XYZ file of C-alpha atoms in Angstrom:
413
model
C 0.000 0.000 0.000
C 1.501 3.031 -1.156
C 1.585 6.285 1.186
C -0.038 8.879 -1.655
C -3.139 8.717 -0.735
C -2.576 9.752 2.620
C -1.124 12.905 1.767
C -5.084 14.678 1.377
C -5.478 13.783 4.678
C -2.303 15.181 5.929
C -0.864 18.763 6.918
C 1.760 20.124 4.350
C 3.031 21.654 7.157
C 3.456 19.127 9.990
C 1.830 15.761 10.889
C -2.595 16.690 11.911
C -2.968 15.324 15.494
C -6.200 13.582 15.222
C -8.583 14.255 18.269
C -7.638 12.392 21.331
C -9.658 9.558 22.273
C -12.408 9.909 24.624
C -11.321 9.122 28.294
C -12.653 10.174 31.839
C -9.958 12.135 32.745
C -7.938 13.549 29.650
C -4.568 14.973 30.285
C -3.939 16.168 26.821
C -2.112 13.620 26.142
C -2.020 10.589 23.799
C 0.303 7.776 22.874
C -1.642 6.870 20.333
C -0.999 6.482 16.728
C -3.450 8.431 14.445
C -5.219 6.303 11.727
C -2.900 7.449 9.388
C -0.044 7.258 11.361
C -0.954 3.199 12.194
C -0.965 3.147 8.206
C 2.237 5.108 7.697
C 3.661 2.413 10.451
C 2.178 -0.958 8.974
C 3.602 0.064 5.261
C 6.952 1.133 6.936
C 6.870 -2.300 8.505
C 5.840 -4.132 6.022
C 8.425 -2.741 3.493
C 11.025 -3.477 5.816
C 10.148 -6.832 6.628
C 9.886 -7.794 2.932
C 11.963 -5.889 1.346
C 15.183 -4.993 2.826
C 15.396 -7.692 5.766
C 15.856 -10.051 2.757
C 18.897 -8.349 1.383
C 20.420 -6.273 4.407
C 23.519 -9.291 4.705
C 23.871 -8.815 0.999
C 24.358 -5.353 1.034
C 26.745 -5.376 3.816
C 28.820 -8.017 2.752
C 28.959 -6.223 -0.769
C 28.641 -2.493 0.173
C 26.535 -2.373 -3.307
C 24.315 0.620 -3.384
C 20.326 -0.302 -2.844
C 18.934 0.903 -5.949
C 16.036 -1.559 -6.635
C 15.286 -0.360 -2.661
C 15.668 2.958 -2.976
C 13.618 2.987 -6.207
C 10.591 0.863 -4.369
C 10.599 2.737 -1.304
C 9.918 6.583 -3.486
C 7.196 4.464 -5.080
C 5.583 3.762 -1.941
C 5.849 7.101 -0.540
C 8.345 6.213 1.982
C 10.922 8.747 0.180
C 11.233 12.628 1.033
C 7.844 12.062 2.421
C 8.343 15.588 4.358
C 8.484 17.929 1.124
C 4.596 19.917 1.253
C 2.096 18.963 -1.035
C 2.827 21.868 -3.394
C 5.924 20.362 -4.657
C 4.518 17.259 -4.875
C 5.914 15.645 -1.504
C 3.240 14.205 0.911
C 3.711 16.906 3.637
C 4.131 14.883 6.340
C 5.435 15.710 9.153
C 8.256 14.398 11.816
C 6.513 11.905 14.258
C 5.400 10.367 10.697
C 8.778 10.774 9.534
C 10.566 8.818 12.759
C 7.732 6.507 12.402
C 9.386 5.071 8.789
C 12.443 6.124 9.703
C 12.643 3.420 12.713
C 10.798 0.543 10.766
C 13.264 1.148 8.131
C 16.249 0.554 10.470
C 15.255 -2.043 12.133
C 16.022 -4.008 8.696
C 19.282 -2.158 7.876
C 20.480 1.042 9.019
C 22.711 1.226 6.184
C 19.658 0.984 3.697
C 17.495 3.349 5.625
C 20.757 5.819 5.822
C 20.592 5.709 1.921
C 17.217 6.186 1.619
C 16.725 8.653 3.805
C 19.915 10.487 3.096
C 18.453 13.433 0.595
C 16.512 14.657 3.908
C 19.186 16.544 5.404
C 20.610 18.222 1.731
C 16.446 19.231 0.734
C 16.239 20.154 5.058
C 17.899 23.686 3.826
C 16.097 24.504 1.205
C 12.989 23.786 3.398
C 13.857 26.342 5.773
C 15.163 28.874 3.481
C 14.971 28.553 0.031
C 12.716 30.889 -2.230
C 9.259 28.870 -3.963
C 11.218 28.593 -7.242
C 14.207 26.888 -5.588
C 12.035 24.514 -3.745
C 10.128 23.588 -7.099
C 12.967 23.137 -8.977
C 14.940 21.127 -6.799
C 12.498 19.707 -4.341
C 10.024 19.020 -6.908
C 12.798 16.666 -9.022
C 12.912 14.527 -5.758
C 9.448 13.542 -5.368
C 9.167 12.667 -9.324
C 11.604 10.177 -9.485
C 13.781 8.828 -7.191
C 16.795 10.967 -7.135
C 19.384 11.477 -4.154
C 20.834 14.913 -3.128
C 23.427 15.002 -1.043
C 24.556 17.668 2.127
C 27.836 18.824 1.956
C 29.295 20.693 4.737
C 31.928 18.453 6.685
C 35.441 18.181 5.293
C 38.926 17.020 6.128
C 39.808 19.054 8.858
C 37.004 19.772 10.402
C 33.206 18.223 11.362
C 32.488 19.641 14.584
C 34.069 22.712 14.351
C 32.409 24.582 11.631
C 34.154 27.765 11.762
C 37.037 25.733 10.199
C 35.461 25.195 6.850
C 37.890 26.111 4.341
C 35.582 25.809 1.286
C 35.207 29.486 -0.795
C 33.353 31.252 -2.902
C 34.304 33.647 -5.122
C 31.821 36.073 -6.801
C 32.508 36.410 -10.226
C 29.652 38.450 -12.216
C 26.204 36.830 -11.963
C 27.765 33.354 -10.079
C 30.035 32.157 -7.436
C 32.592 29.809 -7.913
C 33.123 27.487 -5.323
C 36.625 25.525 -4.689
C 37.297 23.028 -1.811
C 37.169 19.300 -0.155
C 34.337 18.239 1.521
C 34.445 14.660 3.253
C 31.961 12.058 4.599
C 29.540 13.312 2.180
C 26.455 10.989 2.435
C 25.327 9.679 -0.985
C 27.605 11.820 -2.441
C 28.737 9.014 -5.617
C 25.089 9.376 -6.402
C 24.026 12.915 -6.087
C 21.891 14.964 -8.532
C 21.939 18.306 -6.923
C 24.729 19.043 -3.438
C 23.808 21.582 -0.754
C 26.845 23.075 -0.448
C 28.034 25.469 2.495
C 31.269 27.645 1.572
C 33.207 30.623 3.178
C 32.211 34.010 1.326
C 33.476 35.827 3.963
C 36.791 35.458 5.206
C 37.224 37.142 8.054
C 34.134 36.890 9.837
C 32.368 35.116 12.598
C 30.399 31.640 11.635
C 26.959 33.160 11.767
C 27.751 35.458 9.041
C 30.920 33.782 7.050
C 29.564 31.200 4.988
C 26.653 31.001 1.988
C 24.294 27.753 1.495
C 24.542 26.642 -2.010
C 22.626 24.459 -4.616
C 24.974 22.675 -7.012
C 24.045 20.454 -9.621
C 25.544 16.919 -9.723
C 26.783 17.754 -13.406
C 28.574 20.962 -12.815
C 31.501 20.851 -13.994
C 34.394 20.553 -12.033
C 32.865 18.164 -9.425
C 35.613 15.166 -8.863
C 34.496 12.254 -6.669
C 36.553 10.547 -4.275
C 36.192 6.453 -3.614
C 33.702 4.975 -1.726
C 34.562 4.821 1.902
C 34.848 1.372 2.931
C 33.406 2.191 6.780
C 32.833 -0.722 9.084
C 28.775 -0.123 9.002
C 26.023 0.602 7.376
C 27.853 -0.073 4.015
C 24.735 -0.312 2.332
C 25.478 3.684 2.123
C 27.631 5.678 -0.069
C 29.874 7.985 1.892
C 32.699 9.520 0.242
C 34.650 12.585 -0.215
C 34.034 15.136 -2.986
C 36.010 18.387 -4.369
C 35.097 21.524 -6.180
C 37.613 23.129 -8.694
C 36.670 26.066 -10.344
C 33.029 25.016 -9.803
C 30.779 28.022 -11.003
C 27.183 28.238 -9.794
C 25.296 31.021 -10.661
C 23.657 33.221 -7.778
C 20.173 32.055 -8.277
C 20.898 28.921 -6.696
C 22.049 30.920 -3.268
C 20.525 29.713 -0.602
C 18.558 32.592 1.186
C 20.533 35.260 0.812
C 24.618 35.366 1.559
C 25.967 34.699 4.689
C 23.044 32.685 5.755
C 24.846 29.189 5.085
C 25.489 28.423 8.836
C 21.788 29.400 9.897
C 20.646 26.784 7.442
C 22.494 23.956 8.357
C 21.806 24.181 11.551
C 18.246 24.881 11.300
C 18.357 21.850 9.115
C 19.344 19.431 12.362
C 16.238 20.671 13.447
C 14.495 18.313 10.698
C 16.766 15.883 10.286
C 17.738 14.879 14.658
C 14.820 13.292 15.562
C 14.768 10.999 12.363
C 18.156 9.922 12.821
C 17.339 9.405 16.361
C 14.745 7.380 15.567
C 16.802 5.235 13.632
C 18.996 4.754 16.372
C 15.801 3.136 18.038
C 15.064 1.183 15.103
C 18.061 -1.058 15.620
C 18.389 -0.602 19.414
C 14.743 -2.422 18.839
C 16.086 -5.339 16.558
C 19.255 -5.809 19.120
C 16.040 -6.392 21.629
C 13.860 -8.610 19.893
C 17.143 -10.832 18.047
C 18.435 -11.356 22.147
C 15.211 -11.748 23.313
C 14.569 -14.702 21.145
C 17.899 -15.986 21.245
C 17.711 -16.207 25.147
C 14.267 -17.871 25.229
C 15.883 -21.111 22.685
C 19.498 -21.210 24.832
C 19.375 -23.227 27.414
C 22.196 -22.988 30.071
C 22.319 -25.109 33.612
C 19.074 -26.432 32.740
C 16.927 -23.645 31.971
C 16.762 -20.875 28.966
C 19.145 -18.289 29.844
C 16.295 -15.743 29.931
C 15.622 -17.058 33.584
C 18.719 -16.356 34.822
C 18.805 -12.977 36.640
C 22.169 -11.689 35.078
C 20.279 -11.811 31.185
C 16.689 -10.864 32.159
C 18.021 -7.659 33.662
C 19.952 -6.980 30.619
C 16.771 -7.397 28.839
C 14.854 -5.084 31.050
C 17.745 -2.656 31.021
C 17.354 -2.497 26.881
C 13.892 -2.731 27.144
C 13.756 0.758 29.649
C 16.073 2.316 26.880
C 14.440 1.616 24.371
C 11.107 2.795 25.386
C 12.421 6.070 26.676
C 14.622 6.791 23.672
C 11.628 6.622 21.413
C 8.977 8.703 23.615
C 11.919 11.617 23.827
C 12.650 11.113 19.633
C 9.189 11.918 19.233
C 8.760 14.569 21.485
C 11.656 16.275 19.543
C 9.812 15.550 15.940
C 6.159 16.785 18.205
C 7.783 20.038 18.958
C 8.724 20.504 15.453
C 5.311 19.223 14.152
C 3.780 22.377 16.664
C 5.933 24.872 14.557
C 8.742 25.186 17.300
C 12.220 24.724 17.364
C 13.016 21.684 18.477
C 16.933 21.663 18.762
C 16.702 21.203 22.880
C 14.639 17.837 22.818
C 15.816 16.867 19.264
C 19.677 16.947 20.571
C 18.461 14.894 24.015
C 16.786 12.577 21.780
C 19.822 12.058 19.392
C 22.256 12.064 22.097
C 20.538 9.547 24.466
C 19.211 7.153 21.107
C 22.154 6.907 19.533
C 24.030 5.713 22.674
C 21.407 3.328 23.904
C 22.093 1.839 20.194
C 25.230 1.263 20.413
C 24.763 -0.242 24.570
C 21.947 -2.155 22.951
C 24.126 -3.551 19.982
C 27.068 -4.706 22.276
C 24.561 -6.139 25.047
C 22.966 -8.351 22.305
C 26.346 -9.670 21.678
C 26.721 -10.454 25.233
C 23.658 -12.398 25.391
C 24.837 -14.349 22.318
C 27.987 -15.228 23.732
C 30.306 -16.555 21.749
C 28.025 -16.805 18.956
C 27.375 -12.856 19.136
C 30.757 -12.487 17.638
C 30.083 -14.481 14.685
C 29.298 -12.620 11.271
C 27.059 -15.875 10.911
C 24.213 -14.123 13.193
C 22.346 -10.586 13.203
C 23.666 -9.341 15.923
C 27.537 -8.420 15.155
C 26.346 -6.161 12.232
C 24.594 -4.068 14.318
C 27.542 -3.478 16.838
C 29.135 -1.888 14.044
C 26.197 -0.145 12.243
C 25.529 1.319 15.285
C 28.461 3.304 16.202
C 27.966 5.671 13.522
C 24.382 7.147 15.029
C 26.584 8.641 17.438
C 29.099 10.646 15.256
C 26.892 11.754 12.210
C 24.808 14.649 12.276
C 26.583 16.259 15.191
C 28.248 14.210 17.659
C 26.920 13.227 21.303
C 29.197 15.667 22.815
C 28.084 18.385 20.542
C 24.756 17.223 21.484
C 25.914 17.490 24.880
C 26.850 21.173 24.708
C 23.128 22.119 22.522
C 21.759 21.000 26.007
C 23.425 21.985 28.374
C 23.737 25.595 26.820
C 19.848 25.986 26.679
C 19.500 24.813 30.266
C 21.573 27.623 31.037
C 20.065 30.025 29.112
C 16.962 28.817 30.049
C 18.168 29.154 34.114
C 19.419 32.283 33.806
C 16.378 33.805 32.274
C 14.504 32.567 35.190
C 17.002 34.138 37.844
């Protein structure tokens, strides 16, 4: 069942909270799916299940790029499903994004990395790009299955953002744009790049660098290899330079010197999805040790019953739970029309880390047999240390949240 018809029913905005059920005592609350959110989630699931589950060993083993996947998944609306109606996106918005985004990962983090990829290079133009940027570039996306790729990170510097060394020059009616950019997701697939480069050389961050769109095509676009990373190899990540690139200044990216407010007001979109993928295999390192430890039997008894494992299970179990009520109070807040950088970074920070905890437990509960490539849980281990890098790192999480609770406590003094 494809998504599309959904998308009448739907906000272009952000996700319509149906009314709350009717209960004696109603807090306001509800942790209940909407109809269409319980058929956003069985499609998800079922795509997953029968689609990628299949092939996720494949794909790692091979580090082949999931085309035929990719291709099904824009079919069924499961594919830039955020771009609004009027570019021909379904308009959904980020509790029904986190929703596909975890049932996707729970199959393959690697696949659901390159399939939802494009979100974070079309998250500027969201935010600030002008209605004929968005139509042109946006509406390509949701007519065939294209990837776009986000371009800011490069050799010497992820984190630190003031380092970007990346110019351009304005020359007439364009800018041309030279530099390295690294880890580039999707990058050896790209039709268009959302490029961030210094146009000001002297000045502070907020004001020093320009958010570009650059066709795949241009010329003077050189491709570096494919990363060979030790997970989710299902994705493309590589590094990509710009010589003598010229772009002309239509394709700015609301105005000059707005780069850095872009791509951070990007995260904003793009956090609580990735977080959510983080639950989506913190989930399947659950339910593969759960059923491993209910067929082992140890001293007599499936290992389940013995304290030491059942309160590894619970501990998972608590994490789980807790990381996905906080991812989608993150994508709630941004579905209200607020930004949602203070809960987006808690739910990316704790997520991702209960992944990885969740990963390496399973292999505990496995024992030996955790360590062999011959089961499930070893690829997750190392698909899952990745959540906690990408897309600003835990300890740049870290500082987002504890620099709002200051704020925050000193406006209140």
């Amino acid at each position: 069942m494809a998504l599309r018809h959904i998308s009448s029913r739907m906000s272009a905005v952000s996700g319509r909270m149906a009314a709350l059920p009717t209960v004696r005592h109603s807090s306001g609350l509800s942790f209940e799916f909407t109809d269409d959110q319980k058929a956003i989630d069985e499609t998800s699931k079922r795509f997953a299940r029968d689609k990628i589950l299949p092939v996720a060993d494949v794909h790692d083993r091979t580090g082949e790029y999931p085309w035929e996947l990719i291709k099904e998944a824009h079919g069924l609306g499961l594919m830039n499903s955020h771009i609004p109606a009027e570019y021909g996106g379904l308009g959904l918005g980020g509790v029904e994004t986190c929703i596909i985004a975890e049932n996707l990962a729970y199959a393959c983090s690697g696949v659901s990395t390159a399939i939802g990829g494009p979100t974070l290079a079309e998250s500027p133009l969201l935010v600030g790009a002008s209605h004929e940027q968005k139509l042109k570039y946006l509406g390509r996306m949701t007519e065939e299955p294209l990837i776009a790729a986000y371009c800011v990170t490069e050799p010497g510097c992820g984190s630190d953002v003031n380092g970007i060394q990346t110019s351009a020059v304005e020359k007439g009616d364009d800018f041309v744009i030279n530099g390295n950019k690294m880890w580039i997701t999707g990058a050896g697939h790209a039709n268009w790049f959302f490029v961030m480069a210094r146009t000001e050389k002297d000045a502070k961050a907020g004001k020093a660098f320009t958010g570009f769109i650059v066709d795949g095509d241009s010329p003077g676009i050189i491709l570096g290899n494919k990363e060979e990373n030790m997970g989710q190899r299902a994705s493309d990540t590589r590094g990509v330079t710009f010589e003598d690139v010229v772009v002309p200044k239509e394709n700015v990216i609301g105005g000059v010197g707005q780069g850095f407010l872009l791509a951070m007001k990007a995260f904003d979109i793009t956090r609580p999805e990735v977080a959510a993928g983080a639950v989506g295999l913190a989930q399947r390192a659950l339910d593969e040790a759960l059923k491993y430890s209910l067929e082992r039997k140890t001293f007599g008894k499936a290992i389940c019953q013995h304290q030491a494992i059942a309160h590894m299970l619970a501990d998972m179990k608590i994490g789980v739970e807790a990381s996905r009520w906080l991812t989608f109070r993150g994508a709630w807040e941004l579905d209200q029309g607020r930004r949602p950088t203070f809960y987006a970074s808690m739910a990316k920070a704790m997520a991702s880390e209960h992944a990885v905890r969740c990963a390496q437990d399973a292999v505990q509960i496995f024992g030996g047999n955790g360590y062999s490539q011959s089961m499930p849980v070893e690829k997750l281990v190392r698909d899952s240390l990745i959540f906690k890098l990408y897309e600003g790192t835990s300890q740049i999480q870290r500082e987002i949240i504890s620099r709002t609770m200051l704020e925050q406590a000193m406006q209140g003094m």
